[in-house]
Amino acid sequence: MSKIDEVRSAMVAAMKAGDKETKETLSLLLSALKNKAIDKRADLTPEEEIQVVLKEIKQTKETLELTPADRTDIIEECNARIAVLEQYAPKMMDEAEIQEVISSVLAELGIEAPTPKDKGRIMKVLMPKVKGKADGKLVNEVLTKMF
């Protein structure tokens, strides 16, 4: 079952349950998935569907960061939206898992003591391996700590 069908059935269930916030979030996600499919003029692959979900989560987190602290209504709405969207995103890697991947990449490249000069080479090999599974910002932080 594609993400579009999965989100649509969850949205119908939310409508029947009278859960307005969940329904609105799923509606936005459904439209984003459909728009991506229309732009592509073909069905989305599972990887592309995941990228759309992650993009929606990222945009919501950015909204949350830019919201003033006194606007609790927007903060609560963003947190609720993120909670719903994360149900459709894959589990993200934590620091320990990222370090394991970095270690394997260092071994693959034959780098024993990485320096800041090697960062570009390392990231070039590393990012395709963790794309969609780890936050790029966290990957960068973990790699920088190793220098």
CSV table of C-alpha atoms in Angstrom, one decimal:
chain,number,residue,atom,x,y,z
A,1,MET,CA,0.0,0.0,0.0
A,2,SER,CA,1.4,3.4,-1.0
A,3,LYS,CA,1.8,6.2,1.4
A,4,ILE,CA,-1.0,8.1,-0.4
A,5,ASP,CA,-3.4,5.3,0.3
A,6,GLU,CA,-2.2,4.9,3.9
A,7,VAL,CA,-2.5,8.6,4.6
A,8,ARG,CA,-5.9,8.8,3.0
A,9,SER,CA,-7.3,5.9,5.1
A,10,ALA,CA,-5.8,7.4,8.2
A,11,MET,CA,-7.4,10.8,7.3
A,12,VAL,CA,-10.8,9.1,6.9
A,13,ALA,CA,-10.4,7.4,10.3
A,14,ALA,CA,-9.5,10.8,11.8
A,15,MET,CA,-12.6,12.4,10.3
A,16,LYS,CA,-14.8,9.7,11.6
A,17,ALA,CA,-13.3,10.0,15.0
A,18,GLY,CA,-13.8,13.8,15.0
A,19,ASP,CA,-10.0,14.5,15.4
A,20,LYS,CA,-9.8,17.8,13.5
A,21,GLU,CA,-6.0,18.5,14.1
A,22,THR,CA,-4.9,15.0,12.9
A,23,LYS,CA,-7.2,15.3,9.9
A,24,GLU,CA,-5.8,18.7,8.9
A,25,THR,CA,-2.2,17.5,9.2
A,26,LEU,CA,-2.9,14.3,7.2
A,27,SER,CA,-4.7,16.4,4.6
A,28,LEU,CA,-1.7,18.6,4.2
A,29,LEU,CA,0.6,15.6,3.9
A,30,LEU,CA,-1.7,14.0,1.4
A,31,SER,CA,-1.8,17.1,-0.8
A,32,ALA,CA,2.1,17.3,-0.6
A,33,LEU,CA,2.4,13.7,-1.7
A,34,LYS,CA,-0.1,14.2,-4.5
A,35,ASN,CA,1.6,17.4,-5.7
A,36,LYS,CA,4.9,15.6,-5.8
A,37,ALA,CA,3.4,12.7,-7.9
A,38,ILE,CA,1.8,15.3,-10.2
A,39,ASP,CA,5.1,17.1,-10.7
A,40,LYS,CA,6.8,13.8,-11.4
A,41,ARG,CA,3.9,12.6,-13.7
A,42,ALA,CA,4.3,9.1,-12.2
A,43,ASP,CA,3.7,7.2,-9.0
A,44,LEU,CA,6.2,8.0,-6.2
A,45,THR,CA,8.8,5.5,-5.1
A,46,PRO,CA,8.9,4.7,-1.4
A,47,GLU,CA,12.1,6.8,-1.1
A,48,GLU,CA,10.4,9.8,-2.7
A,49,GLU,CA,7.4,9.4,-0.4
A,50,ILE,CA,9.7,9.4,2.7
A,51,GLN,CA,11.4,12.5,1.4
A,52,VAL,CA,8.1,14.3,1.1
A,53,VAL,CA,7.2,13.3,4.7
A,54,LEU,CA,10.7,14.4,6.0
A,55,LYS,CA,10.3,17.7,4.1
A,56,GLU,CA,7.0,18.4,5.8
A,57,ILE,CA,8.5,17.6,9.2
A,58,LYS,CA,11.5,19.9,8.5
A,59,GLN,CA,9.2,22.8,7.5
A,60,THR,CA,7.1,22.3,10.6
A,61,LYS,CA,10.2,22.3,12.8
A,62,GLU,CA,11.4,25.5,11.1
A,63,THR,CA,8.1,27.2,11.8
A,64,LEU,CA,8.3,26.1,15.4
A,65,GLU,CA,11.9,27.6,15.7
A,66,LEU,CA,10.7,30.9,14.2
A,67,THR,CA,7.6,31.2,16.4
A,68,PRO,CA,7.8,33.6,19.3
A,69,ALA,CA,7.6,32.0,22.8
A,70,ASP,CA,4.4,33.9,23.6
A,71,ARG,CA,2.5,32.2,20.7
A,72,THR,CA,1.6,29.0,22.5
A,73,ASP,CA,-1.2,28.3,20.1
A,74,ILE,CA,1.2,28.0,17.2
A,75,ILE,CA,3.7,26.0,19.2
A,76,GLU,CA,1.1,23.5,20.3
A,77,GLU,CA,-0.2,23.1,16.7
A,78,CYS,CA,3.3,22.6,15.4
A,79,ASN,CA,4.1,20.0,18.1
A,80,ALA,CA,0.9,18.1,17.3
A,81,ARG,CA,1.6,18.2,13.6
A,82,ILE,CA,5.1,16.9,14.1
A,83,ALA,CA,3.8,14.0,16.3
A,84,VAL,CA,1.4,13.0,13.5
A,85,LEU,CA,3.9,13.3,10.7
A,86,GLU,CA,6.5,11.3,12.5
A,87,GLN,CA,4.2,8.3,12.4
A,88,TYR,CA,4.8,8.2,8.6
A,89,ALA,CA,8.5,8.9,8.7
A,90,PRO,CA,11.2,6.1,9.1
A,91,LYS,CA,12.9,5.8,12.5
A,92,MET,CA,15.9,8.2,12.4
A,93,MET,CA,19.4,7.0,13.4
A,94,ASP,CA,20.9,8.2,16.7
A,95,GLU,CA,24.4,9.4,17.3
A,96,ALA,CA,25.8,5.9,18.1
A,97,GLU,CA,24.4,4.5,14.8
A,98,ILE,CA,25.8,7.5,12.9
A,99,GLN,CA,29.2,7.0,14.4
A,100,GLU,CA,29.2,3.3,13.3
A,101,VAL,CA,28.5,4.4,9.7
A,102,ILE,CA,31.2,7.1,9.9
A,103,SER,CA,33.7,4.5,11.2
A,104,SER,CA,32.9,2.2,8.3
A,105,VAL,CA,33.2,5.0,5.8
A,106,LEU,CA,36.6,6.0,7.3
A,107,ALA,CA,37.8,2.4,7.0
A,108,GLU,CA,36.5,2.3,3.4
A,109,LEU,CA,38.4,5.5,2.5
A,110,GLY,CA,41.5,4.3,4.5
A,111,ILE,CA,41.5,7.3,6.8
A,112,GLU,CA,42.8,6.5,10.3
A,113,ALA,CA,42.9,10.0,11.8
A,114,PRO,CA,40.4,12.3,10.1
A,115,THR,CA,41.2,16.0,9.7
A,116,PRO,CA,39.0,18.9,8.8
A,117,LYS,CA,40.5,18.7,5.3
A,118,ASP,CA,39.1,15.2,4.9
A,119,LYS,CA,35.6,16.3,5.8
A,120,GLY,CA,34.4,16.9,2.2
A,121,ARG,CA,35.6,13.4,1.0
A,122,ILE,CA,34.0,11.8,4.0
A,123,MET,CA,30.7,13.5,3.6
A,124,LYS,CA,30.6,12.7,-0.1
A,125,VAL,CA,30.6,9.0,0.7
A,126,LEU,CA,28.7,9.2,4.0
A,127,MET,CA,25.6,11.2,3.0
A,128,PRO,CA,24.2,8.8,0.4
A,129,LYS,CA,24.5,6.0,3.0
A,130,VAL,CA,22.4,7.9,5.7
A,131,LYS,CA,20.1,9.8,3.4
A,132,GLY,CA,16.5,9.6,4.7
A,133,LYS,CA,17.7,7.7,7.8
A,134,ALA,CA,19.5,10.5,9.7
A,135,ASP,CA,19.3,14.2,10.0
A,136,GLY,CA,22.1,15.9,8.0
A,137,LYS,CA,22.7,18.4,10.7
A,138,LEU,CA,23.3,15.7,13.3
A,139,VAL,CA,25.6,13.8,10.9
A,140,ASN,CA,27.6,16.9,10.5
A,141,GLU,CA,27.9,17.5,14.3
A,142,VAL,CA,28.9,13.9,15.0
A,143,LEU,CA,31.6,14.0,12.2
A,144,THR,CA,32.9,17.4,13.5
A,145,LYS,CA,33.3,16.0,17.0
A,146,MET,CA,35.6,13.3,15.6
A,147,PHE,CA,38.3,15.8,14.5
